[in-house]
mmCIF file of C-alpha atoms (C1' of nucleotides) in Angstrom:
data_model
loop_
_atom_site.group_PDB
_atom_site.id
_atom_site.type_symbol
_atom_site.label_atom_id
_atom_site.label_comp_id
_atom_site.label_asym_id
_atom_site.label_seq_id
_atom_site.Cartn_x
_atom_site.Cartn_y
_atom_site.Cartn_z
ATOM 1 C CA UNK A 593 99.616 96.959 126.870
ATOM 2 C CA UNK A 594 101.839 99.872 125.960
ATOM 3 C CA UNK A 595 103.858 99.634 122.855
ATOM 4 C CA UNK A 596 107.127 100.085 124.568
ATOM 5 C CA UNK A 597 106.121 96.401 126.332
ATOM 6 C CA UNK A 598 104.507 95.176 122.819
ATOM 7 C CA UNK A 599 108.060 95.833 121.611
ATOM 8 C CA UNK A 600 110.309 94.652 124.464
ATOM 9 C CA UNK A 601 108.277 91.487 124.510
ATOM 10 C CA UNK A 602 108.815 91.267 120.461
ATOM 11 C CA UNK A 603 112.327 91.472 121.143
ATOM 12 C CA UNK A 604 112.578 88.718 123.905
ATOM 13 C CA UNK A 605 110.327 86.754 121.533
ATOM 14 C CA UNK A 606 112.869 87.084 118.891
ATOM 15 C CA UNK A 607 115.578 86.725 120.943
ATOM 16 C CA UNK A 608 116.720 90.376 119.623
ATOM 17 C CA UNK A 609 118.712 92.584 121.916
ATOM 18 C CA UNK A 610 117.531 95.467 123.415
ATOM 19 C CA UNK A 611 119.213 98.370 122.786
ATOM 20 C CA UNK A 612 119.322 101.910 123.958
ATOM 21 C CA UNK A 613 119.360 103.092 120.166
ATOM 22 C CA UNK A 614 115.908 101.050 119.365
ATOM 23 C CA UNK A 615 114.271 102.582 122.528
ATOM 24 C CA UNK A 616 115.323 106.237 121.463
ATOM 25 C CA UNK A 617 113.910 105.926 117.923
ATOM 26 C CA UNK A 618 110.923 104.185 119.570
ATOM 27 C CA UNK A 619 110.292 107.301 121.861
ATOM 28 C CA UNK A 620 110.652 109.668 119.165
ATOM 29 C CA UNK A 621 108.676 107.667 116.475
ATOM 30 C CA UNK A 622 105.753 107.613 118.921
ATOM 31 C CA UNK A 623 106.245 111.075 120.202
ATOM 32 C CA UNK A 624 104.945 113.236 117.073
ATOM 33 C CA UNK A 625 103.567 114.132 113.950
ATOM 34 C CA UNK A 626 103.245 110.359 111.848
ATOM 35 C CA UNK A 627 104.285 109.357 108.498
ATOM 36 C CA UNK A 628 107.566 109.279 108.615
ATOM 37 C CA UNK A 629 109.781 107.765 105.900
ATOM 38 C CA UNK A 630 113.490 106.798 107.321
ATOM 39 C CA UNK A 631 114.968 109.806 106.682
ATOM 40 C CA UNK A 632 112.469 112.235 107.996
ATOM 41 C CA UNK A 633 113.267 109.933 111.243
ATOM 42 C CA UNK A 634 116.840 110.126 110.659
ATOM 43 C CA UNK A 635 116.885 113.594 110.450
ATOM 44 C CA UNK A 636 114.829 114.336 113.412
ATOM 45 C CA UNK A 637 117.065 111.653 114.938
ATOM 46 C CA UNK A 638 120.466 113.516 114.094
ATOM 47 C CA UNK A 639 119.706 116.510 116.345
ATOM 48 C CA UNK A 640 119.615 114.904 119.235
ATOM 49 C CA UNK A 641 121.469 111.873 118.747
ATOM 50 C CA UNK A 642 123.762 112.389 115.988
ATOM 51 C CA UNK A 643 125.725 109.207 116.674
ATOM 52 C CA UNK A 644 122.745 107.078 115.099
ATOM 53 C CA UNK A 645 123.190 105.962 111.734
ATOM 54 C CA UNK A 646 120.589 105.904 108.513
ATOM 55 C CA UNK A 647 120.598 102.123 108.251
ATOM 56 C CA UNK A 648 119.690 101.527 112.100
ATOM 57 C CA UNK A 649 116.619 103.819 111.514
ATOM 58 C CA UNK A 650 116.002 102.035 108.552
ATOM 59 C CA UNK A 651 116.257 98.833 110.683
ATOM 60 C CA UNK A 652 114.794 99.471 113.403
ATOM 61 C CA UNK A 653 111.363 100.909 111.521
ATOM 62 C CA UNK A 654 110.982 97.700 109.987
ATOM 63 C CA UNK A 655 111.330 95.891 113.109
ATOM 64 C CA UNK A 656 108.187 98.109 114.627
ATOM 65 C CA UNK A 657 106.591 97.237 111.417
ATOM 66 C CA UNK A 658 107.345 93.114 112.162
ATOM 67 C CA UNK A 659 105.966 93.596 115.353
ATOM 68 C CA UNK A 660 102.520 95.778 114.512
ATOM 69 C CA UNK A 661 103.842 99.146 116.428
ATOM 70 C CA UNK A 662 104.132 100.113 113.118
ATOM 71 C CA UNK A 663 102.111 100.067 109.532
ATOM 72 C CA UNK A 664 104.006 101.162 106.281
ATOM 73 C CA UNK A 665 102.879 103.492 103.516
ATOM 74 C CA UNK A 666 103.728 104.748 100.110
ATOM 75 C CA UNK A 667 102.001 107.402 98.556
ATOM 76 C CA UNK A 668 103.453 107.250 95.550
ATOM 77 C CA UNK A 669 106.173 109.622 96.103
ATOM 78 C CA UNK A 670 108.457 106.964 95.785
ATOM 79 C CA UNK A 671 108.915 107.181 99.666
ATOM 80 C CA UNK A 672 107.924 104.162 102.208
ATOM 81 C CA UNK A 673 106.385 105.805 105.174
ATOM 82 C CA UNK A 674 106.034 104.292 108.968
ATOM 83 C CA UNK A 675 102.880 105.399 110.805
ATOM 84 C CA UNK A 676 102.275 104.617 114.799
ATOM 85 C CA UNK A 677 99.341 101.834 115.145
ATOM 86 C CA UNK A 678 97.629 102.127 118.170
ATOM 87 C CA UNK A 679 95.304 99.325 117.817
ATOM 88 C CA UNK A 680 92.790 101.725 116.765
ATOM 89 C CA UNK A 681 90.449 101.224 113.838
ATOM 90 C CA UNK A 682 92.278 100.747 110.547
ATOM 91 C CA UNK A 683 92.110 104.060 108.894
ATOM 92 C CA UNK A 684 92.834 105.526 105.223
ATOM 93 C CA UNK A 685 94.028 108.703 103.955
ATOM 94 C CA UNK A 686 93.222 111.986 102.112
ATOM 95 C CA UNK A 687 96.464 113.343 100.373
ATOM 96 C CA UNK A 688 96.898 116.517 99.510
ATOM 97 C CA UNK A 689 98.699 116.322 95.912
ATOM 98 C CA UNK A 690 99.859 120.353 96.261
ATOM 99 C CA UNK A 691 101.158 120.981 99.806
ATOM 100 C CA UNK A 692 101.420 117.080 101.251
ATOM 101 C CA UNK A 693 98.797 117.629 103.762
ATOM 102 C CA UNK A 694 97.976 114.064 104.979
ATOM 103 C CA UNK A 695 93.977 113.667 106.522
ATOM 104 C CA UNK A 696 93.303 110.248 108.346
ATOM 105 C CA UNK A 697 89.666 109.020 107.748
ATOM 106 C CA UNK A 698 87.437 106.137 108.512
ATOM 107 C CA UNK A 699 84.384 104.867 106.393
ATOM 108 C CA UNK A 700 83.110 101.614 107.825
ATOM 109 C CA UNK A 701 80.792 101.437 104.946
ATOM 110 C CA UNK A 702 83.292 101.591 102.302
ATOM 111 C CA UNK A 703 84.740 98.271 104.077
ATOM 112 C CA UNK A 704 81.664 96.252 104.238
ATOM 113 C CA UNK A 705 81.357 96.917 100.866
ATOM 114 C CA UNK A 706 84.679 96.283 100.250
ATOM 115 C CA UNK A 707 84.397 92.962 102.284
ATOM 116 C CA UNK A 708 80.973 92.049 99.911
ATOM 117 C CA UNK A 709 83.421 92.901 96.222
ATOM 118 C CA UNK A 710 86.150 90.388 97.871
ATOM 119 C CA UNK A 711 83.022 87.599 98.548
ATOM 120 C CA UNK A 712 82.059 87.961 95.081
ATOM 121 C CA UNK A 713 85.372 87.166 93.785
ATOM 122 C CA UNK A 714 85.788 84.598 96.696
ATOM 123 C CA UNK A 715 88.855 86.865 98.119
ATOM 124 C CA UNK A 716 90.014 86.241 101.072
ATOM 125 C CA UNK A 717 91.303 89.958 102.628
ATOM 126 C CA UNK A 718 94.289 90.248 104.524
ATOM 127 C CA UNK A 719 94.500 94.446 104.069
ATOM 128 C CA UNK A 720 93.832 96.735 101.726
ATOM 129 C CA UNK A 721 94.477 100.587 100.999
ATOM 130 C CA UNK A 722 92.784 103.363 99.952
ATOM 131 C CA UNK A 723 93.825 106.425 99.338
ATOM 132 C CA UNK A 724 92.229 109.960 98.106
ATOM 133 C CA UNK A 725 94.281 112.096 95.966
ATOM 134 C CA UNK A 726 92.873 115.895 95.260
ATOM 135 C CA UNK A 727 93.112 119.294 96.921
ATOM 136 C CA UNK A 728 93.218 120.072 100.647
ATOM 137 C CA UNK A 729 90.165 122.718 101.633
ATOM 138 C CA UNK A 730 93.108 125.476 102.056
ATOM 139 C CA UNK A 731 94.790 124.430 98.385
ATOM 140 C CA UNK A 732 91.261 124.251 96.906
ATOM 141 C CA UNK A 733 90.471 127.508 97.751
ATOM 142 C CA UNK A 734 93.897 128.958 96.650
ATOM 143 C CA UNK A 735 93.212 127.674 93.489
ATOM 144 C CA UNK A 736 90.247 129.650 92.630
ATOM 145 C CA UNK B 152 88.888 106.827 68.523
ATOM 146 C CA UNK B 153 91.263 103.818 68.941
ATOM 147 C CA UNK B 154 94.272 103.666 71.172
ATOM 148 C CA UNK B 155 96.650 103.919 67.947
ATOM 149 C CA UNK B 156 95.089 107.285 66.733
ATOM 150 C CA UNK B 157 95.005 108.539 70.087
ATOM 151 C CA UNK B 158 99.139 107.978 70.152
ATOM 152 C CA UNK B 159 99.402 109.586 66.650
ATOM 153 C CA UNK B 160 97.488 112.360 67.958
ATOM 154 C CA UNK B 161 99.326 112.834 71.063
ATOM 155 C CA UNK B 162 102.597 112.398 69.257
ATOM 156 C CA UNK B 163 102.382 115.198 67.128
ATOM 157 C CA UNK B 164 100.460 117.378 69.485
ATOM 158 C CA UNK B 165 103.671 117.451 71.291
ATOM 159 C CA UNK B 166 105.980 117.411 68.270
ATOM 160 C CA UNK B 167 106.974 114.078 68.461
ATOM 161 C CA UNK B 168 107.817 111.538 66.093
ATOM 162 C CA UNK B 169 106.365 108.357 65.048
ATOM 163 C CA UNK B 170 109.037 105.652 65.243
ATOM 164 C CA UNK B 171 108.846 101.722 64.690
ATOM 165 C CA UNK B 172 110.060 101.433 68.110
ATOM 166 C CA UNK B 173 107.027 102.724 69.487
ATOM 167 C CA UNK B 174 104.705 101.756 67.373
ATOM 168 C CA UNK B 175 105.622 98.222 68.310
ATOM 169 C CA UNK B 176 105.940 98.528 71.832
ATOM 170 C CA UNK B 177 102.384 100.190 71.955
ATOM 171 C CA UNK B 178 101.256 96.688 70.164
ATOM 172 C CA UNK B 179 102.679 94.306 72.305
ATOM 173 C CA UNK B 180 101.017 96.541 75.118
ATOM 174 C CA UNK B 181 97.798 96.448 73.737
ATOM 175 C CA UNK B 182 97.892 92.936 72.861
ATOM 176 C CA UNK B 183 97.992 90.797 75.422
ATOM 177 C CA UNK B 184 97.527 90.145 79.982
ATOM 178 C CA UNK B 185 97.770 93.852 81.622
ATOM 179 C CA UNK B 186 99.432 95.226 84.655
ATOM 180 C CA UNK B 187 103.161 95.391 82.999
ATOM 181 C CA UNK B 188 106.153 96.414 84.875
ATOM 182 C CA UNK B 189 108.962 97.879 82.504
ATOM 183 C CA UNK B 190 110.949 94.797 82.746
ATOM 184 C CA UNK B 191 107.914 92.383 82.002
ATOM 185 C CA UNK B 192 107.418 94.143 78.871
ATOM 186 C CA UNK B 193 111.165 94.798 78.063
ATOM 187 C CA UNK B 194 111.603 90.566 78.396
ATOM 188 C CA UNK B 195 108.450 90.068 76.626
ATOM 189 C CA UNK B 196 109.850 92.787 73.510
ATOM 190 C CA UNK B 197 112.969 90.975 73.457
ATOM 191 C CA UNK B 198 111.849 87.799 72.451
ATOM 192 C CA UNK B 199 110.880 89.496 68.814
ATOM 193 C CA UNK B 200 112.573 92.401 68.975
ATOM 194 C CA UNK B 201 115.753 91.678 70.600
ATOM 195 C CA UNK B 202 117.087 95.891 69.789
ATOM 196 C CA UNK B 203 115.039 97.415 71.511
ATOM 197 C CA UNK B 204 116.394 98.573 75.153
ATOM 198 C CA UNK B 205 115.121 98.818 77.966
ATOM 199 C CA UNK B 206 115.449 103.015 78.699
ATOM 200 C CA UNK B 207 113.126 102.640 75.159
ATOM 201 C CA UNK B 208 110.766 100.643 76.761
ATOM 202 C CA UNK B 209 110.170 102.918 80.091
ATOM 203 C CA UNK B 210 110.336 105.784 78.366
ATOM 204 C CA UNK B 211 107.282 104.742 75.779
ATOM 205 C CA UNK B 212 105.120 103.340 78.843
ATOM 206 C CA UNK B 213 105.333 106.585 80.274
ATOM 207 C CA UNK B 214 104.621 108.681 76.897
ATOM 208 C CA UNK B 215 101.182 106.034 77.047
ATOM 209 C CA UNK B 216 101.067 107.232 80.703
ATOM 210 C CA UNK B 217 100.981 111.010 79.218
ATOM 211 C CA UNK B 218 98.664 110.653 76.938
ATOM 212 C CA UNK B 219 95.982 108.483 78.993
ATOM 213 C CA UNK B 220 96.865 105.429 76.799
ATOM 214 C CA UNK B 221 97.777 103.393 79.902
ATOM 215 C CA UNK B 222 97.397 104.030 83.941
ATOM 216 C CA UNK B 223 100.315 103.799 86.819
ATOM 217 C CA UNK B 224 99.538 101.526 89.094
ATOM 218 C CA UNK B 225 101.839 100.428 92.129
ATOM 219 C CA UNK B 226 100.649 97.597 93.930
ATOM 220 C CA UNK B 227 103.814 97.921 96.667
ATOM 221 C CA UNK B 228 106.422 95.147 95.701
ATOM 222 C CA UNK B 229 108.651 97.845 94.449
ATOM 223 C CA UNK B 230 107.693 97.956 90.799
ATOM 224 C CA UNK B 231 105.791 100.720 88.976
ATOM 225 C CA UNK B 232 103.431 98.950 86.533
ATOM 226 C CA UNK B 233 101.079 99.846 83.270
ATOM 227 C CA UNK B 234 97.601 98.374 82.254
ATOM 228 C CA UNK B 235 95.972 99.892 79.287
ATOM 229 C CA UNK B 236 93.220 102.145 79.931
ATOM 230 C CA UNK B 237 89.970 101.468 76.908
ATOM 231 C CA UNK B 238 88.193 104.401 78.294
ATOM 232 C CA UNK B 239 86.089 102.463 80.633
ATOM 233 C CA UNK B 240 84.883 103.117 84.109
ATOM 234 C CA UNK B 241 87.965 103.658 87.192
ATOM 235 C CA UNK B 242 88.484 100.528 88.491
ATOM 236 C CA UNK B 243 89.749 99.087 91.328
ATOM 237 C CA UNK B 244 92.137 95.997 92.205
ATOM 238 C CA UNK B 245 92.026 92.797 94.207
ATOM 239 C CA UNK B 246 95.980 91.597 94.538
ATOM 240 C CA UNK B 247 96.502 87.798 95.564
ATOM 241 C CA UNK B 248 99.632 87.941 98.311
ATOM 242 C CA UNK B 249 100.365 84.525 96.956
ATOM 243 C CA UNK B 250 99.943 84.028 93.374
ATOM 244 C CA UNK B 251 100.027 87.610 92.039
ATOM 245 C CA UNK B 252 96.850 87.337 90.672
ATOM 246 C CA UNK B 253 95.408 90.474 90.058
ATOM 247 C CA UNK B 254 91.346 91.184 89.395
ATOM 248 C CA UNK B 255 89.266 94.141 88.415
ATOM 249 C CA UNK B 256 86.387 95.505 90.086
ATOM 250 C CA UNK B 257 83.949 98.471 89.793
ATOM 251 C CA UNK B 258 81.854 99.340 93.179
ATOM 252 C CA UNK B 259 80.157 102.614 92.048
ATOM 253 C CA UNK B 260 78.644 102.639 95.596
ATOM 254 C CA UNK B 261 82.448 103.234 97.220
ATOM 255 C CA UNK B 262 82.922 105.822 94.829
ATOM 256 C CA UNK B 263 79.776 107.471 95.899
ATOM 257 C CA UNK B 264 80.922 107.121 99.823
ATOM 258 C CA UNK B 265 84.452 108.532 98.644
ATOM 259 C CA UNK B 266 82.933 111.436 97.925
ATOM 260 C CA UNK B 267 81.062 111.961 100.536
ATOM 261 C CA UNK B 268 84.526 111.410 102.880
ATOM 262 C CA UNK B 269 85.841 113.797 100.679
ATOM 263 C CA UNK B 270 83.531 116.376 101.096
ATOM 264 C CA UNK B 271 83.163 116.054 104.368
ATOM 265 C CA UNK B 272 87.087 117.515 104.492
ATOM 266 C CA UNK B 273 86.034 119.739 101.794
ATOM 267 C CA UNK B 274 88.778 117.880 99.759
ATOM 268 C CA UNK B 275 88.899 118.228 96.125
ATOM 269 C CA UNK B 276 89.393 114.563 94.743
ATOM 270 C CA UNK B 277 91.407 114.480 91.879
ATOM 271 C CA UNK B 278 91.811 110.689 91.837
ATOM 272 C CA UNK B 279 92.147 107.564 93.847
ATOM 273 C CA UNK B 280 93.278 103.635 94.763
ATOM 274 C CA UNK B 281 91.611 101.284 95.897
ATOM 275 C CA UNK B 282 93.650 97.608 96.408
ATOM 276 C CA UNK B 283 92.301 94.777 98.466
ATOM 277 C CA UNK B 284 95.228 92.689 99.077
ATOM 278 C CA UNK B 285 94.599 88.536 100.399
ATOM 279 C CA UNK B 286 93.789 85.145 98.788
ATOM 280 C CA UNK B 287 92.223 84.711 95.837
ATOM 281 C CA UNK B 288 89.914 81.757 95.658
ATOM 282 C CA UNK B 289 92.439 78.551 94.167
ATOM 283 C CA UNK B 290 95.243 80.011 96.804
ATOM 284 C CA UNK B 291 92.524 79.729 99.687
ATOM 285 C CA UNK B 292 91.003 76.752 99.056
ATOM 286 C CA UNK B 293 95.188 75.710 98.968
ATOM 287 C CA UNK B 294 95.218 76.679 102.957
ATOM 288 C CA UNK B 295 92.779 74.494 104.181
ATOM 289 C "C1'" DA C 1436 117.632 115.264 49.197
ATOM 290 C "C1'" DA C 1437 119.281 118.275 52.912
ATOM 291 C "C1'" DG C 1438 118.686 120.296 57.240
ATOM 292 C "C1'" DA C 1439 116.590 120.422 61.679
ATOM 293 C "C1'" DT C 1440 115.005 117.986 65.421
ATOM 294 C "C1'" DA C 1441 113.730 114.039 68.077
ATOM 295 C "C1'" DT C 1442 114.877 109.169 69.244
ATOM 296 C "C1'" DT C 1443 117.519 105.257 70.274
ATOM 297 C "C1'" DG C 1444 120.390 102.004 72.913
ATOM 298 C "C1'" DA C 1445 124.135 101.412 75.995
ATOM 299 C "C1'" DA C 1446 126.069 102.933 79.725
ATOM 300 C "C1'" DA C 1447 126.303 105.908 83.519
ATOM 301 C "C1'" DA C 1448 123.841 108.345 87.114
ATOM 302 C "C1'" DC C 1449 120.421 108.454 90.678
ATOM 303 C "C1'" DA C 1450 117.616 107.581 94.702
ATOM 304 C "C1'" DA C 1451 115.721 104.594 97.968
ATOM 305 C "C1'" DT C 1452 116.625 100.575 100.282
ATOM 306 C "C1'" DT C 1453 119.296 96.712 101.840
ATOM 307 C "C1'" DT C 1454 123.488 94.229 102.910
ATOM 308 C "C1'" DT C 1455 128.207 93.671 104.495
ATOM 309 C "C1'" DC C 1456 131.591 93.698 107.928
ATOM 310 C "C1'" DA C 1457 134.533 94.696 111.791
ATOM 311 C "C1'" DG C 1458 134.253 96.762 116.147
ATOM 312 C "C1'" DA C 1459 131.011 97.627 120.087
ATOM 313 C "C1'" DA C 1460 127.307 96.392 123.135
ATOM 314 C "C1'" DA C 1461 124.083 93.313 125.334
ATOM 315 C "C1'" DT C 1462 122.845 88.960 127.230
ATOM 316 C "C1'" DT C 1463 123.946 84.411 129.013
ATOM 317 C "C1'" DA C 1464 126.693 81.020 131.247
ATOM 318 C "C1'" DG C 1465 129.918 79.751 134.497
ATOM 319 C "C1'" DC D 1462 131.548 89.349 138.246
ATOM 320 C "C1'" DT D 1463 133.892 87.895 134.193
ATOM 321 C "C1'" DA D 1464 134.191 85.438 130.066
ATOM 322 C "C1'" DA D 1465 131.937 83.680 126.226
ATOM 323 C "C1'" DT D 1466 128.391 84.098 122.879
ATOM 324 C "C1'" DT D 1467 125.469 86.448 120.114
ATOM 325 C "C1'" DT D 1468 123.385 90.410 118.293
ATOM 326 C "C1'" DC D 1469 123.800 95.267 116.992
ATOM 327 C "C1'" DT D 1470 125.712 99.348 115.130
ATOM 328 C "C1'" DG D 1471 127.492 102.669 111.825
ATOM 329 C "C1'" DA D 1472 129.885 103.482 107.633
ATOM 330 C "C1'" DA D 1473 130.405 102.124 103.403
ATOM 331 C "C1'" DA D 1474 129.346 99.275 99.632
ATOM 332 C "C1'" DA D 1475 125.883 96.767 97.014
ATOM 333 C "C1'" DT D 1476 121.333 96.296 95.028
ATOM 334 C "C1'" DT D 1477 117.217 97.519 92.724
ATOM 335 C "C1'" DG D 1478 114.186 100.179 90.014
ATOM 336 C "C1'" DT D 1479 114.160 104.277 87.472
ATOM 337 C "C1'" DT D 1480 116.004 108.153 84.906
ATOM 338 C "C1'" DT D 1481 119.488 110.689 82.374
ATOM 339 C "C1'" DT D 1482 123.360 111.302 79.242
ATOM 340 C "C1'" DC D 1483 125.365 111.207 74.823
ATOM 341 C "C1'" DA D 1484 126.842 110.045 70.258
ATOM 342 C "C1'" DA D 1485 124.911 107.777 66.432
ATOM 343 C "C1'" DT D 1486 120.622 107.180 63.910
ATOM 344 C "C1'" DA D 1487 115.971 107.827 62.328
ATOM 345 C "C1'" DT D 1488 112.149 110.889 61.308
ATOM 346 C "C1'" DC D 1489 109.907 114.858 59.625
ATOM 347 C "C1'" DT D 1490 109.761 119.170 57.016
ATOM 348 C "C1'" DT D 1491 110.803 121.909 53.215
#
DNA sequence: AAGATATTGAAAACAATTTTCAGAAATTAG
DNA sequence: CTAATTTCTGAAAATTGTTTTCAATATCTT
């Protein structure tokens, strides 16, 4: 299922409404680059639909994020950031702490082992996160 | 070297002064549960020191941040808090969703396979965070 | 002890997020 | 199709956590 149906079918669920300003932040949140906190969307928003406001961004992110179209993330900058989930495996991330360069990565080992820490504390997981912090290849080799 | 020396040291490394504030904030830090938020600490000050404010209080977690006497940690429910660093291994956290219980771990082994993710983007790690967020074991033996 | 400099606490400023509210839009009922 | 009901929207205001300002005070140096 597409996540334009995952969402209309949220919305019917919920008895929400569907509106033509949730389907055009839809399009464009799945359309490009990820990560985007509300006002990257709202900006990108504004130039084509300049009528939308901040606060139904805002809204309307966390709805994808009720629904699973969406997963949020803070990387400390003090920003929350939306990426797309496309049912994929659940990934983590190298940041880049000089030029913001964001890497997705998957390690199934590090979750098995993950999964054997939580046994040993008799954890049940619901998520986690895990996150790299360092130099990008191209900002490592600046720095020489 | 213990934690109050390595303040002292700091302090007039930088030029700064040695005040009763701080001395007694870094105390009640030291002394007791980790994993403070400002206000935690600022309610738990008040109770014997009733003066000191709160700007005080955030202002001398961060100088511990500085000077490696204590570690940022945001575990994503908005607050930025403080545990006391002893010098030990990097540690990781498992975060009960229900209880706020929060447990230590070491897993050298995902270290190890963080590194290898790392170099295999020829990224430059300068730090991490690891957080397995669920149940802990009383809050899901309380689902059954 | 005096002078220079940093610190304190209260309040104001900030930044990100969330809520409010009245008018507009979407859905449902008739 | 129209009216009635309910949700949504956008702008502005409110909230929350954090940071800064500033005048009075404390600390350090000589």
């Amino acid at each position: 299922m597409d996540q334009l149906q995952k969402f209309k079918d949220y919305l019917s669920l919920k008895g929400l409404k569907n509106t033509s300003q949730r389907l055009v932040i839809l399009e464009t949140f799945l359309s490009s680059e990820s990560h985007y906190s509300t006002e990257d969307l709202y900006l990108k928003l504004r130039i084509e639909h300049p009528k939308i406001g901040y606060a139904t961004v805002h809204r309307t992110l966390k709805l994808f994020a009720e629904c699973g179209i969406a997963a949020e993330r803070n990387f400390g900058d003090g920003q929350t950031r939306f990426e797309p989930v496309h049912g994929e495996e659940h990934h983590d991330h190298l940041v880049c702490t000089r030029c913001g360069l964001i890497i997705e990565f998957e390690e199934p080992q590090i979750e098995k082992l993950q999964e054997s820490v939580a046994a040993t504390h008799q954890f049940t997981i619901e998520n986690h996160r895990l996150e790299l912090y360092g130099l990008c290849s191209i900002c490592t080799a600046a720095d020489l």
